[in-house]
Short mmCIF file of N, CA and C in Angstrom, two decimals:
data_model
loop_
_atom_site.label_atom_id
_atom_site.label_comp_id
_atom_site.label_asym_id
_atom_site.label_seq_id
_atom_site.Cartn_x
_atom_site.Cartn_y
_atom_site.Cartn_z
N UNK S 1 30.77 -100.40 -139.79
CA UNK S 1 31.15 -101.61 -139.10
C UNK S 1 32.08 -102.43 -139.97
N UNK S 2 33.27 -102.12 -139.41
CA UNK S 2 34.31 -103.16 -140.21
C UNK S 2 34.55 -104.18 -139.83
N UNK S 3 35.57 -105.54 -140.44
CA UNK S 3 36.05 -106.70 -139.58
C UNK S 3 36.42 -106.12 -138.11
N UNK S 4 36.12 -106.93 -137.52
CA UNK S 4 36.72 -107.43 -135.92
C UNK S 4 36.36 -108.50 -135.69
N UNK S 5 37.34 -109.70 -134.49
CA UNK S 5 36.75 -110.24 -134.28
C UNK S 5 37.05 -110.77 -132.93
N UNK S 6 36.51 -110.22 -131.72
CA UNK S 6 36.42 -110.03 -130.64
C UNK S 6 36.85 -111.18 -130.01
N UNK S 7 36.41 -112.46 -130.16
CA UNK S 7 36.44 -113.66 -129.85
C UNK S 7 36.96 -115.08 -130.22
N UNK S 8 36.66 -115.92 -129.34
CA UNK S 8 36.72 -116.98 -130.46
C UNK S 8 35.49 -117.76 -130.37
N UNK S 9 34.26 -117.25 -130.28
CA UNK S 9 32.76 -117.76 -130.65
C UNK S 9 32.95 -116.54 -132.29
N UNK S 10 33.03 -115.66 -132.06
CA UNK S 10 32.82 -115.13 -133.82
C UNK S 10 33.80 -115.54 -135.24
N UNK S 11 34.88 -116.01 -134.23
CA UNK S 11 35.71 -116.47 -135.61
C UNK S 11 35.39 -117.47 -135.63
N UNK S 12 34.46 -118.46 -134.69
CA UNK S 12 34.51 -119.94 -135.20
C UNK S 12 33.04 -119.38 -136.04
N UNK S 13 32.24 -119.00 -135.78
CA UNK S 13 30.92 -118.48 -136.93
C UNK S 13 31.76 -117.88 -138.11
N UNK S 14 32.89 -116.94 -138.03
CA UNK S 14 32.99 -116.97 -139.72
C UNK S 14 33.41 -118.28 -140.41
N UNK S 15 34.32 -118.80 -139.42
CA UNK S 15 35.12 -119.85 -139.95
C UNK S 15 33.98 -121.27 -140.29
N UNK S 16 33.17 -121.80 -140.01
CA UNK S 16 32.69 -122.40 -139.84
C UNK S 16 30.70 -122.23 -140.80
N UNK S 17 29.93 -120.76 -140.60
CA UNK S 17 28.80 -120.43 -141.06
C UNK S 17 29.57 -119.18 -142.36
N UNK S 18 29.94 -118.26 -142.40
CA UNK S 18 29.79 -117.35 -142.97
C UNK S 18 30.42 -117.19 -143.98
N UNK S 19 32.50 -118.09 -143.97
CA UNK S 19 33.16 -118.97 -145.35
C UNK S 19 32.13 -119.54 -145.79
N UNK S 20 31.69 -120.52 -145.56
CA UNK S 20 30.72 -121.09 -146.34
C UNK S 20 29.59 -120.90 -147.22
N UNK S 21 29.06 -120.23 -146.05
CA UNK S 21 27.80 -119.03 -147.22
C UNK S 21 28.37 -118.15 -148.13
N UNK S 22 29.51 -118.00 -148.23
CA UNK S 22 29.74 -116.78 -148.87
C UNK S 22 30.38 -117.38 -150.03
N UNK S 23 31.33 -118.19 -149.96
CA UNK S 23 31.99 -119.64 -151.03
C UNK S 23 30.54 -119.55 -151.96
N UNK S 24 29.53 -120.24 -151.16
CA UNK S 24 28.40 -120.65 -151.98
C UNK S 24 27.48 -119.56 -152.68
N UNK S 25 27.27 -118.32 -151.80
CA UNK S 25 26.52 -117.49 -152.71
C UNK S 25 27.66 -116.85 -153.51
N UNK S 26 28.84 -116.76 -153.80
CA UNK S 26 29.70 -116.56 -154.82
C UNK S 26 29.56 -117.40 -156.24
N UNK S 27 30.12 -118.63 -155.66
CA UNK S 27 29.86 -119.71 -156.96
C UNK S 27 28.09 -119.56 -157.20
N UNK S 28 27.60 -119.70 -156.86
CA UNK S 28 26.13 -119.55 -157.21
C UNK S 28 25.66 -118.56 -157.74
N UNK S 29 26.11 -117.45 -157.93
CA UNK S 29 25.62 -116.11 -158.23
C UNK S 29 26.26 -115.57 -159.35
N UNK S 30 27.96 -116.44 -159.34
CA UNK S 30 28.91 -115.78 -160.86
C UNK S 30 28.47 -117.94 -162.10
N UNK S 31 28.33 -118.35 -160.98
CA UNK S 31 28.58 -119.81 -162.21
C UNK S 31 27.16 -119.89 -162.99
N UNK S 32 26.58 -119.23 -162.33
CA UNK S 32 25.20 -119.54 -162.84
C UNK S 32 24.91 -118.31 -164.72
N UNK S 33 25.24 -117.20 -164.23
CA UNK S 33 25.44 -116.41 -165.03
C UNK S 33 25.66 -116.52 -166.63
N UNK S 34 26.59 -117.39 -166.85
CA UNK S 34 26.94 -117.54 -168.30
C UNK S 34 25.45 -118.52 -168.91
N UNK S 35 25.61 -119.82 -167.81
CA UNK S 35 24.21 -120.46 -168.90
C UNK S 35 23.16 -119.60 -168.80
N UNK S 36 22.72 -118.93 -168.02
CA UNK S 36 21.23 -118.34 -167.55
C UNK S 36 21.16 -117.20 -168.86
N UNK S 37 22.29 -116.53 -168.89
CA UNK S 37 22.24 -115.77 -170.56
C UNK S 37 22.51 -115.53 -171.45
N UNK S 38 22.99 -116.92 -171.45
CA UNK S 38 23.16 -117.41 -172.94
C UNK S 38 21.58 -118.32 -173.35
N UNK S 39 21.43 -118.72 -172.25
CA UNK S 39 20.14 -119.42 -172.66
C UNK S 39 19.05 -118.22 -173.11
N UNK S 40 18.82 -117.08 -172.13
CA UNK S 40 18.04 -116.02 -172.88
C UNK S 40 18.15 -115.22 -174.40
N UNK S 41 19.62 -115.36 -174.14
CA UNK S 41 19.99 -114.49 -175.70
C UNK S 41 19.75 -115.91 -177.13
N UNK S 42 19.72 -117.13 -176.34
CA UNK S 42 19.68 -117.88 -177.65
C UNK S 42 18.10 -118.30 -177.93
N UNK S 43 17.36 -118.65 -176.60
CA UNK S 43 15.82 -119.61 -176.79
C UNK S 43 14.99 -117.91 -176.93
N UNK S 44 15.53 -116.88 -175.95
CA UNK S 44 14.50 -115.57 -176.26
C UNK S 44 12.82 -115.90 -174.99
N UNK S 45 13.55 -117.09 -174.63
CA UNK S 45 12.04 -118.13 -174.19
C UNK S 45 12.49 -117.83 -172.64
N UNK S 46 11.52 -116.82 -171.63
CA UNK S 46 11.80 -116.71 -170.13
C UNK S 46 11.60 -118.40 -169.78
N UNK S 47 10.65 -119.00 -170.03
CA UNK S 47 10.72 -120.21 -169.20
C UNK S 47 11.82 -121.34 -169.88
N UNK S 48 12.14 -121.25 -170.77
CA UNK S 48 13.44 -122.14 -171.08
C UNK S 48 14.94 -121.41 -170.07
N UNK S 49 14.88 -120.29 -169.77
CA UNK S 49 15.65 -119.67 -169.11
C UNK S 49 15.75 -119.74 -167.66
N UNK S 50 14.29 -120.01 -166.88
CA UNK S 50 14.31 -120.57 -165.72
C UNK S 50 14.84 -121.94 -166.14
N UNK S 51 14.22 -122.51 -166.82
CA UNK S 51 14.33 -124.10 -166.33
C UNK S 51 15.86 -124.51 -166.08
N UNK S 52 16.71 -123.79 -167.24
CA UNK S 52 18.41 -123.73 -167.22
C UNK S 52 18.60 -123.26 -165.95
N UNK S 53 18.48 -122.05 -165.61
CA UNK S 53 18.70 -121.30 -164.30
C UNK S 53 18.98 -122.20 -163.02
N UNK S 54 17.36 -122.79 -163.10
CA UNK S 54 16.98 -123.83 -162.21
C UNK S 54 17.90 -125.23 -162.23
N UNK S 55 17.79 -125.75 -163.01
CA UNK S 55 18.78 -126.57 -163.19
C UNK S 55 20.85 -126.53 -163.29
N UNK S 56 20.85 -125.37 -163.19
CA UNK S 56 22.33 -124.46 -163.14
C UNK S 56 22.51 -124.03 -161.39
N UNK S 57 21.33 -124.04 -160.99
CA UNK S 57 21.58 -123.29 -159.43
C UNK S 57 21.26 -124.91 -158.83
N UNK S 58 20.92 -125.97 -158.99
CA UNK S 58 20.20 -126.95 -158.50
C UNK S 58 21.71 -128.03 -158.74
N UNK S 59 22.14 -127.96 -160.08
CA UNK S 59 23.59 -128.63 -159.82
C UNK S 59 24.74 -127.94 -159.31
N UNK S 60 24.88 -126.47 -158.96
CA UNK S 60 26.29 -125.93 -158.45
C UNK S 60 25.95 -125.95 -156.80
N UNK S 61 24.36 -126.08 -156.62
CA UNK S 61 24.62 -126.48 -155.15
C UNK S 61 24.85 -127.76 -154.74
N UNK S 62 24.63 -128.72 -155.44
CA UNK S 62 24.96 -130.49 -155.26
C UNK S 62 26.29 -130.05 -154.94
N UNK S 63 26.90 -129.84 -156.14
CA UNK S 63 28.18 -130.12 -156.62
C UNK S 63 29.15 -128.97 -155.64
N UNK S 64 29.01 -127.88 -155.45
CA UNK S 64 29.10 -127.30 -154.00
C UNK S 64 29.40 -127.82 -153.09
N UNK S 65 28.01 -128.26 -152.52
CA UNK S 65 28.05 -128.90 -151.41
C UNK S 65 28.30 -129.86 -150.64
N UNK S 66 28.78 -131.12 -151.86
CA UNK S 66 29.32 -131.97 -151.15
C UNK S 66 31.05 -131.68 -151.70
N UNK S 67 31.05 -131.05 -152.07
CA UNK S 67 32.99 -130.41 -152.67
C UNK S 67 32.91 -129.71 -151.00
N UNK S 68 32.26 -129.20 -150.19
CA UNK S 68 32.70 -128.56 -149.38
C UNK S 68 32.60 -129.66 -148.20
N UNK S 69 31.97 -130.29 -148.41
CA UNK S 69 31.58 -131.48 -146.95
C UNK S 69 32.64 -132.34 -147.29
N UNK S 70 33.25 -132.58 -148.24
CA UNK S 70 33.93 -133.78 -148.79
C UNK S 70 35.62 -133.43 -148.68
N UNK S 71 35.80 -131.84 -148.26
CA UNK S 71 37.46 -131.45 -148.76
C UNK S 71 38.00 -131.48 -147.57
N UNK S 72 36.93 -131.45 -146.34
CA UNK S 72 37.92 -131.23 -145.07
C UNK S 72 36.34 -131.39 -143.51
N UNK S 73 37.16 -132.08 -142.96
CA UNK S 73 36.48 -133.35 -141.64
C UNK S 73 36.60 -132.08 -140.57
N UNK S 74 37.15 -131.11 -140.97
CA UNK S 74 36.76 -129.73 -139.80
C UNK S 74 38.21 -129.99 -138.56
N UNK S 75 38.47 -131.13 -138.21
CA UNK S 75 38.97 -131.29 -137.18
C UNK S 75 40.32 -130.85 -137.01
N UNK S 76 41.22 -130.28 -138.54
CA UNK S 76 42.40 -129.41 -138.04
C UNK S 76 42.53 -128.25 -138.64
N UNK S 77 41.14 -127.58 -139.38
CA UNK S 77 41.08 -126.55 -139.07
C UNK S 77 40.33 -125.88 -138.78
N UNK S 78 39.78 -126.80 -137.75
CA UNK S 78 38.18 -125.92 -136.96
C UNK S 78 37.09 -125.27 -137.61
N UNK S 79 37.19 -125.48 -138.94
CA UNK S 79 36.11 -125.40 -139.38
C UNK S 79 34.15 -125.21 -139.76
N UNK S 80 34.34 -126.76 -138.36
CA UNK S 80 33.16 -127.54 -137.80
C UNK S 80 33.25 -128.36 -139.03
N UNK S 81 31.88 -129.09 -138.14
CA UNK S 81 31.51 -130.51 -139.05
C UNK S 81 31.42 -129.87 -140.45
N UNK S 82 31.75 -131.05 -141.24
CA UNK S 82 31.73 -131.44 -142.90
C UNK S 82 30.32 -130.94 -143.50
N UNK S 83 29.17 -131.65 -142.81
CA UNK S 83 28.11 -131.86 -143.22
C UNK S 83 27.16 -130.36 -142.93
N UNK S 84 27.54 -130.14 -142.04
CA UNK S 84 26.54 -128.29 -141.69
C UNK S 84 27.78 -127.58 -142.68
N UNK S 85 28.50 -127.16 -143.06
CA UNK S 85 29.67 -126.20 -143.98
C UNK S 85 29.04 -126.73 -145.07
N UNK S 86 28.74 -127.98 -145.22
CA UNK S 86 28.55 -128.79 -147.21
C UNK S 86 27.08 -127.92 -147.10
N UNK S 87 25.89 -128.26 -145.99
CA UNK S 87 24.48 -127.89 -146.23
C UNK S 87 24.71 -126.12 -146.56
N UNK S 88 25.23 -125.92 -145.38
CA UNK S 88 25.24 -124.17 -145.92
C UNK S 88 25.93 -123.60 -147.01
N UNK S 89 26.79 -124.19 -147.18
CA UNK S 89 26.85 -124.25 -148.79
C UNK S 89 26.81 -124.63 -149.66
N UNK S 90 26.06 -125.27 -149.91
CA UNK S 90 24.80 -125.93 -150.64
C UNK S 90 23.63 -125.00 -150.78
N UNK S 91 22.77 -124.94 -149.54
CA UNK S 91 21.82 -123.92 -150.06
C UNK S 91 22.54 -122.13 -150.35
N UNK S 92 23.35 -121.67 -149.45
CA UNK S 92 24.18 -120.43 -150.45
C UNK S 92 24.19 -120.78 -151.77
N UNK S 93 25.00 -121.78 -152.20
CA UNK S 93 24.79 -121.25 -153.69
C UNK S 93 23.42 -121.92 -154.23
N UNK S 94 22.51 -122.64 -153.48
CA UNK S 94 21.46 -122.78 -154.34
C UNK S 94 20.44 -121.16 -154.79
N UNK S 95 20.94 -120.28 -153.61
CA UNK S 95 20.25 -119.22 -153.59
C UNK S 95 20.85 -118.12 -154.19
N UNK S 96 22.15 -118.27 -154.46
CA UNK S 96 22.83 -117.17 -154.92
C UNK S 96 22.26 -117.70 -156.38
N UNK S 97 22.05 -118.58 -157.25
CA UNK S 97 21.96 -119.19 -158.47
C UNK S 97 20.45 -118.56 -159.00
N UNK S 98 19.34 -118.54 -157.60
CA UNK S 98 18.44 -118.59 -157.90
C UNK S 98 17.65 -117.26 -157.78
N UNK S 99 18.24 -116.60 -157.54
CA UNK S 99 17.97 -115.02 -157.19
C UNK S 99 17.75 -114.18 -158.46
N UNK S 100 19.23 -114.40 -159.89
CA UNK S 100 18.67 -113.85 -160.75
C UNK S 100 18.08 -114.79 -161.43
N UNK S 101 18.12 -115.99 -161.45
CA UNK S 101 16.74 -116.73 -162.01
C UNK S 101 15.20 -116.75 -162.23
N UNK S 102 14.73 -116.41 -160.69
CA UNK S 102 13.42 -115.65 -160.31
C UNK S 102 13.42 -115.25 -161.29
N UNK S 103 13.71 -113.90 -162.01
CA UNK S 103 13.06 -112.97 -162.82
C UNK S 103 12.94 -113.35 -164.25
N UNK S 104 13.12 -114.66 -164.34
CA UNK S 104 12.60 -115.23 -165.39
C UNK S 104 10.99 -116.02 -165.56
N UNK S 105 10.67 -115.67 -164.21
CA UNK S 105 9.19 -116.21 -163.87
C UNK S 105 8.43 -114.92 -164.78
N UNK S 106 8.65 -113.88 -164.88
CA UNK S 106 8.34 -112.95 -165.92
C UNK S 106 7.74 -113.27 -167.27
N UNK S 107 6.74 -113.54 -167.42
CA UNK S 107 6.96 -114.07 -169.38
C UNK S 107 7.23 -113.30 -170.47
N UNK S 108 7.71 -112.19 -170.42
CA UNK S 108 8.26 -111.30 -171.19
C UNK S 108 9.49 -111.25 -170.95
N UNK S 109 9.99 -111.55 -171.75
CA UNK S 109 12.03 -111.72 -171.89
C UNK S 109 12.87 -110.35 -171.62
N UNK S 110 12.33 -109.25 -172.48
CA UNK S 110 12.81 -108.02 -171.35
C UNK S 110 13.04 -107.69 -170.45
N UNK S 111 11.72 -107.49 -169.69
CA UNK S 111 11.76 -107.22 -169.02
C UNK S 111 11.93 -108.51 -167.32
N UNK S 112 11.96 -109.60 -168.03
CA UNK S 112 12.80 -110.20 -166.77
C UNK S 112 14.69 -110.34 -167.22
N UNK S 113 15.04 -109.93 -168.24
CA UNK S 113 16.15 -109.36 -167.97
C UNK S 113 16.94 -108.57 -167.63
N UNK S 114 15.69 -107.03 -167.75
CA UNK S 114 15.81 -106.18 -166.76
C UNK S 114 16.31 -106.20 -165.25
N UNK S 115 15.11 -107.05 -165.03
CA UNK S 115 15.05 -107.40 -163.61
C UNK S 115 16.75 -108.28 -162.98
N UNK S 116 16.72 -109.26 -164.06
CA UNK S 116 18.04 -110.00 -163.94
C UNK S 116 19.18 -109.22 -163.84
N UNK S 117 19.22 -108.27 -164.30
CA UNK S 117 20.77 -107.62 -164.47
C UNK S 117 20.38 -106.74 -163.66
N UNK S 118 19.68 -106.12 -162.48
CA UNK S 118 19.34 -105.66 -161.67
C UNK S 118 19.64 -106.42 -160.33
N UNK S 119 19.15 -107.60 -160.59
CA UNK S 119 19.48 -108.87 -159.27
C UNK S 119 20.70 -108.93 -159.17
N UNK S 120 21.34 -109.17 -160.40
CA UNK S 120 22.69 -109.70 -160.25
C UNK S 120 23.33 -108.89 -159.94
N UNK S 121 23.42 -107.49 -160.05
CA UNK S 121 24.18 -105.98 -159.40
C UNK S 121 23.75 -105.72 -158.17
N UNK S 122 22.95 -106.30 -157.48
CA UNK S 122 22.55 -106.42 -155.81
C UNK S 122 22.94 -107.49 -155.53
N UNK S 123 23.41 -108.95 -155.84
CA UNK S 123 23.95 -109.40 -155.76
C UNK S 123 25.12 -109.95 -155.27
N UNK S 124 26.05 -109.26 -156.53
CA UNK S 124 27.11 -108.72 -156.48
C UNK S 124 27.75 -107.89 -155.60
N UNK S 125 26.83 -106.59 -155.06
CA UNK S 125 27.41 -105.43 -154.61
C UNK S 125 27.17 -106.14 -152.71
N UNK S 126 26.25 -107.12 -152.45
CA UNK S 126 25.74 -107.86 -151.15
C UNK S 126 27.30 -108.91 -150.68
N UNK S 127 27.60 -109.60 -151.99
CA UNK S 127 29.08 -110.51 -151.68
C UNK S 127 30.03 -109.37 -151.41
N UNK S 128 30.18 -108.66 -152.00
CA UNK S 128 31.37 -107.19 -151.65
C UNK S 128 30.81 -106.90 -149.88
N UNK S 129 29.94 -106.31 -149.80
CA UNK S 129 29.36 -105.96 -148.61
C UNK S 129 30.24 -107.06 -147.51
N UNK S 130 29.49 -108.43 -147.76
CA UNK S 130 30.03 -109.29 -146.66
C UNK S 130 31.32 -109.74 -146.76
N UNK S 131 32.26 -109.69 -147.70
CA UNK S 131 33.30 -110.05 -147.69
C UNK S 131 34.16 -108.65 -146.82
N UNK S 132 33.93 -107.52 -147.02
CA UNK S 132 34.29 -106.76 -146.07
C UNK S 132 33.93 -106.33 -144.43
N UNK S 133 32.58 -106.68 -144.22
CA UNK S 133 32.04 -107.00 -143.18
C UNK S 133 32.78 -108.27 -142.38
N UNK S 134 32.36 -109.25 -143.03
CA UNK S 134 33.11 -110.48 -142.11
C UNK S 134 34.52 -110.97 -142.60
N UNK S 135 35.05 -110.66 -143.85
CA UNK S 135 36.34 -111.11 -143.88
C UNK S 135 37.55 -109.77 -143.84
N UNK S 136 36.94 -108.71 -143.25
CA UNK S 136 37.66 -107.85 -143.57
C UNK S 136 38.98 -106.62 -144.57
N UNK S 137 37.81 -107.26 -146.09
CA UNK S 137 38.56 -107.13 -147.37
C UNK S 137 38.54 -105.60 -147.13
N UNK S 138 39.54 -104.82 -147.79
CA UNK S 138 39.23 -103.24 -148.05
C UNK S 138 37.58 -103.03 -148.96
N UNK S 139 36.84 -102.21 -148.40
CA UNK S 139 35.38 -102.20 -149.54
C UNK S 139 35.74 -101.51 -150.64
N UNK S 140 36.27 -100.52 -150.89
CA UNK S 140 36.27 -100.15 -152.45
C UNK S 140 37.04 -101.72 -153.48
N UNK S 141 38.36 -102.19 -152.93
CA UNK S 141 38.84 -103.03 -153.84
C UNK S 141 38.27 -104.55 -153.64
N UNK S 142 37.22 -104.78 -152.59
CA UNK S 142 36.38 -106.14 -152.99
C UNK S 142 34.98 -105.46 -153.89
N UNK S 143 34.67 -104.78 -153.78
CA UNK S 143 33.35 -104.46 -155.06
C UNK S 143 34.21 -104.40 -156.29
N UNK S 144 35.29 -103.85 -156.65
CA UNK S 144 36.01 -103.81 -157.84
C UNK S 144 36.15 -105.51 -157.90
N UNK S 145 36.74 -106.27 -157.42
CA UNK S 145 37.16 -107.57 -157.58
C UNK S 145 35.66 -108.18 -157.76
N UNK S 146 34.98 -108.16 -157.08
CA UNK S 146 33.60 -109.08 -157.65
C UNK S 146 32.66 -108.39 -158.64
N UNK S 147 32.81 -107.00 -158.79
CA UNK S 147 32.15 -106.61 -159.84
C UNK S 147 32.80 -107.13 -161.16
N UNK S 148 34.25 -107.06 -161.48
CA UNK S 148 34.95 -107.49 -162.25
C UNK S 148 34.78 -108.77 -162.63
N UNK S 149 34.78 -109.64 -161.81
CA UNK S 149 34.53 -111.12 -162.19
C UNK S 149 33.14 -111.38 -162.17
N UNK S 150 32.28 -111.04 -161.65
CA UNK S 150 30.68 -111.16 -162.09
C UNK S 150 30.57 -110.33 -163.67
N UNK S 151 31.25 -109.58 -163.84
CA UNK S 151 30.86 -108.84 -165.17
C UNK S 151 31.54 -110.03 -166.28
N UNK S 152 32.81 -110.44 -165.92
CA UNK S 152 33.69 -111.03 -167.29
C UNK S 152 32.87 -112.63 -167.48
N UNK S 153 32.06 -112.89 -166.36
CA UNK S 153 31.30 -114.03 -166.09
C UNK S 153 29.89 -113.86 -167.31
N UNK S 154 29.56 -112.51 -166.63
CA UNK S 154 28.11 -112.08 -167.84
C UNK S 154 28.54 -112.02 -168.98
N UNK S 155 29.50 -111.21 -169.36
CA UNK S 155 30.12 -111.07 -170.66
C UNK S 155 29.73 -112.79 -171.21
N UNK S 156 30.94 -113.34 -170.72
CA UNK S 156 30.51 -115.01 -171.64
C UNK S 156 29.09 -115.41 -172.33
N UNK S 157 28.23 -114.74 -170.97
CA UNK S 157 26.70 -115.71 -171.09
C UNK S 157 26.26 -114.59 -172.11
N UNK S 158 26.32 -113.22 -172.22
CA UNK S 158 25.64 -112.47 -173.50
C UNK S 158 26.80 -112.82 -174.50
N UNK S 159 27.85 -112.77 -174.76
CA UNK S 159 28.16 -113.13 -176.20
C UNK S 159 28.08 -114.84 -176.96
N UNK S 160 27.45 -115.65 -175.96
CA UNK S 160 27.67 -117.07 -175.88
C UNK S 160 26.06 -117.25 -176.57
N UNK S 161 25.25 -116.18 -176.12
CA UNK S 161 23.62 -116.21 -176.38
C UNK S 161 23.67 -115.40 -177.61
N UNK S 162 24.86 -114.41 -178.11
CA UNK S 162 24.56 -113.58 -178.93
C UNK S 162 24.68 -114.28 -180.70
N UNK S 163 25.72 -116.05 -180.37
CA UNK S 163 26.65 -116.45 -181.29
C UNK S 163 25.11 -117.19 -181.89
N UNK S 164 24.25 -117.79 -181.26
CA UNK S 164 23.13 -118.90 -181.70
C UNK S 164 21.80 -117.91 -181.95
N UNK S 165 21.78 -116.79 -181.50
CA UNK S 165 20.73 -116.06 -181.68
C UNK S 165 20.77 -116.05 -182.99
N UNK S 166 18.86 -115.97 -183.15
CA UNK S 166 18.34 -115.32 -184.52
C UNK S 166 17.91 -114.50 -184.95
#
């Protein structure tokens, strides 16, 4: 099932629900990345790593969400309202942020980084999925493009955790 879009009830749902979610579980899923492990590679501490996480997925959806309610009133480019585009993306990236976070509920640092770099490669490979599904990207060269920038994103957060480690 590739892009189509039959109508104009489905392009106003991408345009309007599915940009949005996807804006947000993007930024939420690559911005979160660098503090979430750098904080592991430096504290070693799973719950100092949620709490960052938490607090990293809890401000890129504020800050998200009203950047998306706040840039455009919907009305010339159909969009829809400000305020449902800001909420849904708002919680997108609160959830994209918080997905590899979870696995810091783990109290063993391994193995919820295991888990983490596991999340974040389902993740990852889920934004590829829908960006070719609903925006009709080619799928081999949107998994290359978001694998690429989710990786150069991780990179930061392990060599950023690797500089304070002891």
């Amino acid at each position: 099932m590739g892009f189509r879009l039959p109508n104009a009830k489905d392009q106003r749902f991408v345009l309007q629900v599915v940009q949005p979610a996807l804006l947000g579980l993007m930024d939420g899923s690559v911005s979160t990345l660098a503090p979430l492990f750098a904080t592991a590679g430096l504290t070693q501490s799973p719950h100092a790593t949620f709490l960052v996480g938490m607090a990293a997925a809890l401000g890129a959806a504020l800050s998200m969400g009203l950047a998306e309610a706040l840039s455009d009133d919907g009305k010339v480019t159909g969009r829809g309202h400000p305020v449902l585009r800001g909420g849904v993306t708002g919680l997108a990236t609160f959830l994209g942020g918080m997905f590899h976070t979870l696995p810091f509920l783990i109290p063993h640092i391994q193995a919820a980084l295991a888990l983490a770099y596991a999340v974040v490669a389902l993740e990852l490979l889920a934004i590829a999925y829908i960006r070719y599904h609903y925006m009709g990207s080619p799928l081999g060269r949107t998994v290359v493009q978001v694998l690429v920038g989710g990786f150069l994103v991780f990179l930061v957060g392990l060599t950023l955790g690797r500089f304070g480690g002891g």
